[in-house]
Tab-separated table of C-alpha atoms in Angstrom:
chain	number	residue	atom	x	y	z
A	1	GLY	CA	98.681	67.810	65.741
A	2	PRO	CA	101.125	71.204	65.517
A	3	ARG	CA	104.100	71.175	63.381
A	4	VAL	CA	106.477	73.565	63.971
A	5	ALA	CA	109.733	74.626	61.292
A	6	ILE	CA	112.531	75.185	63.560
A	7	GLY	CA	115.836	77.017	61.207
A	8	PHE	CA	119.661	78.174	61.723
A	9	TYR	CA	121.254	80.431	59.559
A	10	GLY	CA	124.108	82.062	59.398
A	11	LEU	CA	127.798	81.514	59.910
A	12	SER	CA	128.196	78.335	62.348
A	13	ARG	CA	130.979	78.566	64.750
A	14	SER	CA	130.486	77.187	68.623
A	15	VAL	CA	127.065	74.735	68.247
A	16	GLY	CA	129.336	72.379	70.533
A	17	LEU	CA	129.123	75.155	73.587
A	18	THR	CA	125.436	76.380	72.238
A	19	LEU	CA	124.169	73.289	71.399
A	20	PRO	CA	123.299	71.954	75.301
A	21	SER	CA	120.965	74.811	75.688
A	22	ILE	CA	119.211	75.235	72.549
A	23	GLU	CA	118.246	71.481	73.012
A	24	LYS	CA	117.380	72.176	76.879
A	25	HIS	CA	115.344	75.508	75.816
A	26	VAL	CA	113.623	74.562	72.650
A	27	PHE	CA	113.502	70.810	71.497
A	28	ASN	CA	113.122	69.420	75.012
A	29	VAL	CA	110.506	71.546	75.776
A	30	LEU	CA	108.285	70.734	72.650
A	31	ASP	CA	109.183	67.804	72.789
A	32	ARG	CA	107.272	67.941	76.183
A	33	GLN	CA	104.205	69.015	75.293
A	34	HIS	CA	103.850	67.299	72.579
A	35	ILE	CA	104.575	69.707	69.269
A	36	ALA	CA	105.644	67.948	65.898
A	37	TYR	CA	108.636	69.925	64.230
A	38	ASP	CA	111.900	69.886	62.278
A	39	VAL	CA	115.151	71.120	62.104
A	40	PHE	CA	116.062	73.274	59.100
A	41	SER	CA	119.958	74.907	58.667
A	42	HIS	CA	121.261	77.034	56.209
A	43	THR	CA	125.159	77.731	56.651
A	44	LEU	CA	127.790	78.970	54.836
A	45	SER	CA	131.064	77.295	54.488
A	46	THR	CA	134.732	78.328	55.203
A	47	ASN	CA	137.702	77.273	56.792
A	48	THR	CA	138.295	80.744	58.918
A	49	ILE	CA	136.784	83.034	60.290
A	50	ASP	CA	138.398	86.720	60.431
A	51	ASN	CA	135.706	88.922	61.607
A	52	GLN	CA	137.491	92.631	63.142
A	53	ARG	CA	133.585	93.891	64.652
A	54	SER	CA	133.677	90.561	66.796
A	55	GLN	CA	137.234	89.836	67.634
A	56	GLU	CA	137.394	86.413	65.763
A	57	HIS	CA	140.293	85.169	64.541
A	58	GLY	CA	140.499	81.197	63.631
A	59	GLY	CA	140.050	78.041	62.256
A	60	LEU	CA	136.804	76.398	61.505
A	61	ASP	CA	134.830	73.533	61.437
A	62	LYS	CA	132.542	74.071	58.055
A	63	PHE	CA	130.196	71.083	59.237
A	64	ASP	CA	129.637	72.952	62.423
A	65	VAL	CA	125.834	72.343	61.915
A	66	ARG	CA	125.933	68.342	62.148
A	67	HIS	CA	125.927	69.101	65.722
A	68	LEU	CA	122.259	70.450	65.464
A	69	ARG	CA	121.406	67.053	63.535
A	70	PRO	CA	119.280	68.514	61.042
A	71	CYS	CA	116.430	67.291	58.969
A	72	TYR	CA	117.398	69.227	55.853
A	73	ALA	CA	120.278	71.780	54.931
A	74	ALA	CA	121.822	73.088	52.633
A	75	ILE	CA	125.240	74.861	52.276
A	76	GLU	CA	126.864	77.613	50.191
A	77	TYR	CA	130.157	78.331	50.071
A	78	GLN	CA	130.857	81.520	51.811
A	79	GLU	CA	133.086	83.530	49.509
A	80	ASP	CA	130.792	83.433	46.547
A	81	ILE	CA	127.633	84.711	48.212
A	82	ARG	CA	129.970	87.545	49.875
A	83	GLU	CA	131.322	88.538	45.873
A	84	ARG	CA	128.009	88.018	44.422
A	85	GLU	CA	125.509	89.840	47.088
A	86	PHE	CA	128.221	92.671	47.187
A	87	ALA	CA	128.095	92.983	43.516
A	88	SER	CA	124.966	93.681	43.687
A	89	TYR	CA	125.029	96.277	46.907
A	90	LEU	CA	127.158	97.750	44.606
A	91	ARG	CA	125.224	98.117	41.224
A	92	PHE	CA	122.559	99.193	42.794
A	93	ARG	CA	124.279	102.210	44.536
A	94	ASN	CA	126.076	103.084	41.179
A	95	LEU	CA	129.476	102.628	42.471
A	96	THR	CA	132.121	100.559	40.826
A	97	ASN	CA	135.604	98.721	41.586
A	98	GLN	CA	136.910	101.705	40.655
A	99	ASP	CA	134.962	103.310	43.686
A	100	LEU	CA	136.907	101.474	45.506
A	101	GLU	CA	140.149	101.673	44.508
A	102	ARG	CA	140.077	105.038	44.641
A	103	SER	CA	138.924	105.049	48.298
A	104	LYS	CA	141.392	102.916	49.392
A	105	ALA	CA	144.031	104.634	47.622
A	106	THR	CA	142.811	108.003	49.311
A	107	GLY	CA	141.780	106.576	52.477
A	108	ILE	CA	138.135	108.367	51.257
A	109	LEU	CA	135.346	106.469	52.822
A	110	LEU	CA	132.618	105.233	50.498
A	111	ARG	CA	129.359	106.652	51.741
A	112	ASP	CA	127.561	104.050	51.660
A	113	ASP	CA	130.764	101.996	53.685
A	114	TYR	CA	128.433	102.475	56.499
A	115	TRP	CA	130.341	100.249	59.499
A	116	GLU	CA	133.501	102.540	57.684
A	117	ASP	CA	135.744	99.044	56.888
A	118	HIS	CA	136.142	98.864	53.407
A	119	PHE	CA	132.352	97.220	53.040
A	120	ALA	CA	133.665	94.114	55.682
A	121	SER	CA	130.321	94.527	57.900
A	122	VAL	CA	129.254	95.323	55.399
A	123	LYS	CA	129.724	91.687	53.250
A	124	ASN	CA	129.224	90.329	56.621
A	125	VAL	CA	125.582	91.620	57.081
A	126	LEU	CA	124.395	90.586	53.375
A	127	CYS	CA	125.850	86.993	54.280
A	128	ALA	CA	123.840	86.462	57.466
A	129	TYR	CA	120.596	88.053	55.111
A	130	HIS	CA	121.568	85.889	52.229
A	131	SER	CA	121.048	82.273	55.000
A	132	VAL	CA	118.149	83.451	56.260
A	133	ARG	CA	115.845	83.996	53.345
A	134	GLY	CA	117.904	81.078	52.439
A	135	LEU	CA	116.561	79.032	54.855
A	136	TYR	CA	112.830	80.344	54.727
A	137	LYS	CA	113.679	78.476	50.384
A	138	LEU	CA	114.509	75.435	51.857
A	139	ILE	CA	111.737	75.646	54.360
A	140	VAL	CA	108.869	76.575	51.330
A	141	ALA	CA	110.195	73.916	49.477
A	142	VAL	CA	110.431	70.583	51.945
A	143	SER	CA	107.219	72.525	52.957
A	144	LYS	CA	105.819	72.094	49.264
A	145	HIS	CA	107.275	68.655	48.002
A	146	ILE	CA	106.103	66.321	51.551
A	147	ASN	CA	103.125	68.703	51.817
A	148	ILE	CA	102.861	68.999	55.307
A	149	LYS	CA	102.395	72.793	56.083
A	150	TYR	CA	103.640	74.221	59.167
A	151	ASP	CA	101.936	75.816	61.161
A	152	ALA	CA	104.918	78.552	63.232
A	153	ILE	CA	108.363	79.048	62.114
A	154	MET	CA	111.172	79.660	64.646
A	155	VAL	CA	114.215	81.344	63.500
A	156	LEU	CA	117.549	81.066	65.644
A	157	ARG	CA	121.238	82.020	65.670
A	158	PRO	CA	123.119	78.619	65.996
A	159	ASP	CA	125.838	81.233	67.737
A	160	THR	CA	123.308	82.043	70.761
A	161	ALA	CA	123.115	79.804	73.533
A	162	GLN	CA	119.598	79.868	75.137
A	163	LEU	CA	118.702	81.246	78.437
A	164	ILE	CA	115.114	80.067	79.046
A	165	ASP	CA	112.425	78.048	78.375
A	166	THR	CA	110.610	79.208	74.854
A	167	ASP	CA	107.146	79.799	74.959
A	168	ILE	CA	106.013	79.131	71.668
A	169	PHE	CA	103.034	76.860	72.974
A	170	HIS	CA	101.734	79.666	74.536
A	171	ASN	CA	101.064	81.080	72.099
A	172	LEU	CA	100.841	78.701	69.098
A	173	GLN	CA	96.940	79.375	69.150
A	174	GLU	CA	97.362	82.699	68.666
A	175	ILE	CA	99.749	82.621	65.564
A	176	MET	CA	97.125	79.555	64.102
A	177	SER	CA	94.227	82.017	64.631
A	178	SER	CA	96.115	85.108	62.665
A	179	ARG	CA	98.012	84.945	58.872
A	180	SER	CA	100.831	87.979	60.388
A	181	ILE	CA	102.234	87.627	64.014
A	182	LEU	CA	105.037	87.875	65.018
A	183	PHE	CA	107.033	87.084	68.335
A	184	THR	CA	110.175	88.448	69.076
A	185	PRO	CA	112.355	88.782	72.857
A	186	SER	CA	112.076	91.614	75.026
A	187	PHE	CA	115.586	92.562	75.164
A	188	GLN	CA	118.332	94.589	73.573
A	189	LEU	CA	115.671	96.545	71.537
A	190	TRP	CA	117.517	99.292	71.431
A	191	ARG	CA	114.675	101.595	69.814
A	192	GLY	CA	113.724	98.710	67.457
A	193	TYR	CA	112.899	94.931	67.457
A	194	ASN	CA	115.381	92.437	68.641
A	195	ASP	CA	116.280	90.191	65.423
A	196	ARG	CA	118.625	87.772	66.961
A	197	MET	CA	115.210	84.826	67.512
A	198	ALA	CA	111.613	85.475	65.923
A	199	TYR	CA	108.975	82.628	65.759
A	200	GLY	CA	105.559	83.566	64.371
A	201	SER	CA	103.102	82.541	61.101
A	202	ALA	CA	103.968	81.692	58.420
A	203	ASP	CA	102.982	84.737	56.088
A	204	ALA	CA	104.643	87.117	59.067
A	205	MET	CA	108.247	84.811	58.947
A	206	SER	CA	108.230	85.189	55.227
A	207	VAL	CA	108.486	89.229	55.681
A	208	TYR	CA	111.083	88.659	58.655
A	209	MET	CA	113.289	86.871	56.966
A	210	ASN	CA	113.350	88.676	53.576
A	211	ARG	CA	113.861	91.711	54.993
A	212	GLY	CA	117.280	91.987	53.491
A	213	TYR	CA	116.699	92.565	50.024
A	214	GLU	CA	115.867	96.281	51.304
A	215	PHE	CA	119.250	96.510	53.093
A	216	LEU	CA	120.649	94.461	49.400
A	217	HIS	CA	118.558	97.105	47.688
A	218	GLY	CA	119.841	100.704	48.227
A	219	ILE	CA	117.731	101.412	52.296
A	220	SER	CA	120.211	103.091	54.220
A	221	PRO	CA	120.397	100.931	57.544
A	222	THR	CA	120.049	102.667	61.223
A	223	THR	CA	120.837	99.431	63.569
A	224	GLY	CA	119.630	96.003	62.441
A	225	GLU	CA	116.434	96.490	65.514
A	226	ILE	CA	115.377	99.618	63.998
A	227	MET	CA	115.268	98.275	60.358
A	228	LEU	CA	113.577	94.997	61.691
A	229	GLN	CA	111.129	97.150	63.970
A	230	ASN	CA	110.592	99.514	60.114
A	231	HIS	CA	110.388	96.830	57.708
A	232	LEU	CA	108.062	94.485	60.450
A	233	LYS	CA	106.023	97.915	60.350
A	234	THR	CA	105.690	98.701	56.496
A	235	HIS	CA	104.381	95.097	55.789
A	236	ASN	CA	101.851	94.603	58.478
A	237	VAL	CA	103.133	92.560	60.565
A	238	ALA	CA	101.869	92.319	63.972
A	239	VAL	CA	104.551	92.152	66.974
A	240	LYS	CA	104.276	90.693	70.661
A	241	PHE	CA	106.613	90.116	72.896
A	242	SER	CA	108.576	86.615	73.704
A	243	ASN	CA	109.945	85.626	76.443
A	244	MET	CA	113.171	84.407	74.834
A	245	ARG	CA	116.507	85.035	76.052
A	246	CYS	CA	120.079	84.081	74.228
A	247	ILE	CA	123.122	85.106	74.439
A	248	ARG	CA	125.952	85.570	71.898
A	249	VAL	CA	128.577	82.579	71.832
A	250	ARG	CA	132.043	83.739	69.582
A	251	LEU	CA	134.198	80.781	68.155
A	252	ASP	CA	136.483	80.704	71.883
A	253	GLY	CA	133.777	80.830	73.594
A	254	ASP	CA	133.619	84.534	74.657
A	255	VAL	CA	129.917	86.226	75.190
A	256	PRO	CA	130.179	89.541	74.053
A	257	LEU	CA	130.123	92.351	76.555
A	258	ALA	CA	126.800	93.969	75.426
A	259	ASP	CA	125.517	90.333	76.649
A	260	THR	CA	126.852	90.036	80.348
A	261	LEU	CA	125.347	92.601	81.897
A	262	ARG	CA	122.449	91.890	83.360
A	263	ALA	CA	120.995	95.207	82.773
A	264	ASN	CA	120.729	94.730	78.804
A	265	MET	CA	119.198	91.701	79.275
A	266	ASN	CA	115.669	92.230	80.972
A	267	ILE	CA	115.695	88.815	83.201
A	268	SER	CA	114.610	87.390	86.177
A	269	ASN	CA	116.828	89.007	89.745
A	270	ASN	CA	116.416	84.393	90.364
A	271	TYR	CA	118.053	83.490	86.737
A	272	PRO	CA	121.451	82.258	87.525
A	273	PHE	CA	123.343	84.417	85.037
A	274	GLU	CA	126.359	85.630	85.292
A	275	GLU	CA	127.659	81.427	85.671
A	276	CYS	CA	125.719	81.161	82.423
A	277	VAL	CA	128.296	83.725	80.963
A	278	LYS	CA	131.144	82.000	82.876
A	279	ASP	CA	130.455	78.814	80.862
A	280	VAL	CA	127.608	78.963	78.856
A	281	SER	CA	127.018	74.808	79.392
A	282	VAL	CA	124.820	75.864	82.330
A	283	CYS	CA	122.538	77.961	80.515
């Protein structure tokens, strides 16, 4: 029968809160459909989080992803990745540390400081792209080592609570008959494609999971959603919409404002959305 690789990437901060929904709407659904799957994780290790954009500050459990019980896992030290990726980011733009110091001293922001926070957000984005790229490499390496062909790859963030049962089993035959098709959720598109989860063929997901190279090498961002749409179009990936939905869950259990508005979620009026936002354990 078909076999799916389910991969989680990025900084893990709230799996204890999101896991029940992931089990309910992903793992248990595939179990009932008798679809085999392996769980993968690529995460970044750090003891604390200090993110001004998400207003998250505090200590982290660097082994938070263990709750996902991954079959295969990779963990890298975040500060090493931040500095290494950022050094490449500067090099591709002909920027130097002297330019950064001059910017801080004068208060004049550099053109490539897109979020105007002295590159803090740029570094976070670079880490996220590095992690999803590392996740792809891990899946490929395991596939070759144990001689298993995955019929589909699903990518999720560990800090998202799932709201609706995955519909991947409805689309597996189409995925298996096409080398370049991908499904993304149909909410919060922001004039592009939602970039918080996706599933599709191995070839299509290779494009999806390696999209960070373009940002690293100099593509100017608009939004993550528009960047994803342009990237998939450039690489001739066919995109269809999935019914899956998720909300982000911060370190303290809070849900970002944009994810608390039913109008943003394109979700059925029958779904107990407000209760889920208040307590993600009921999602």
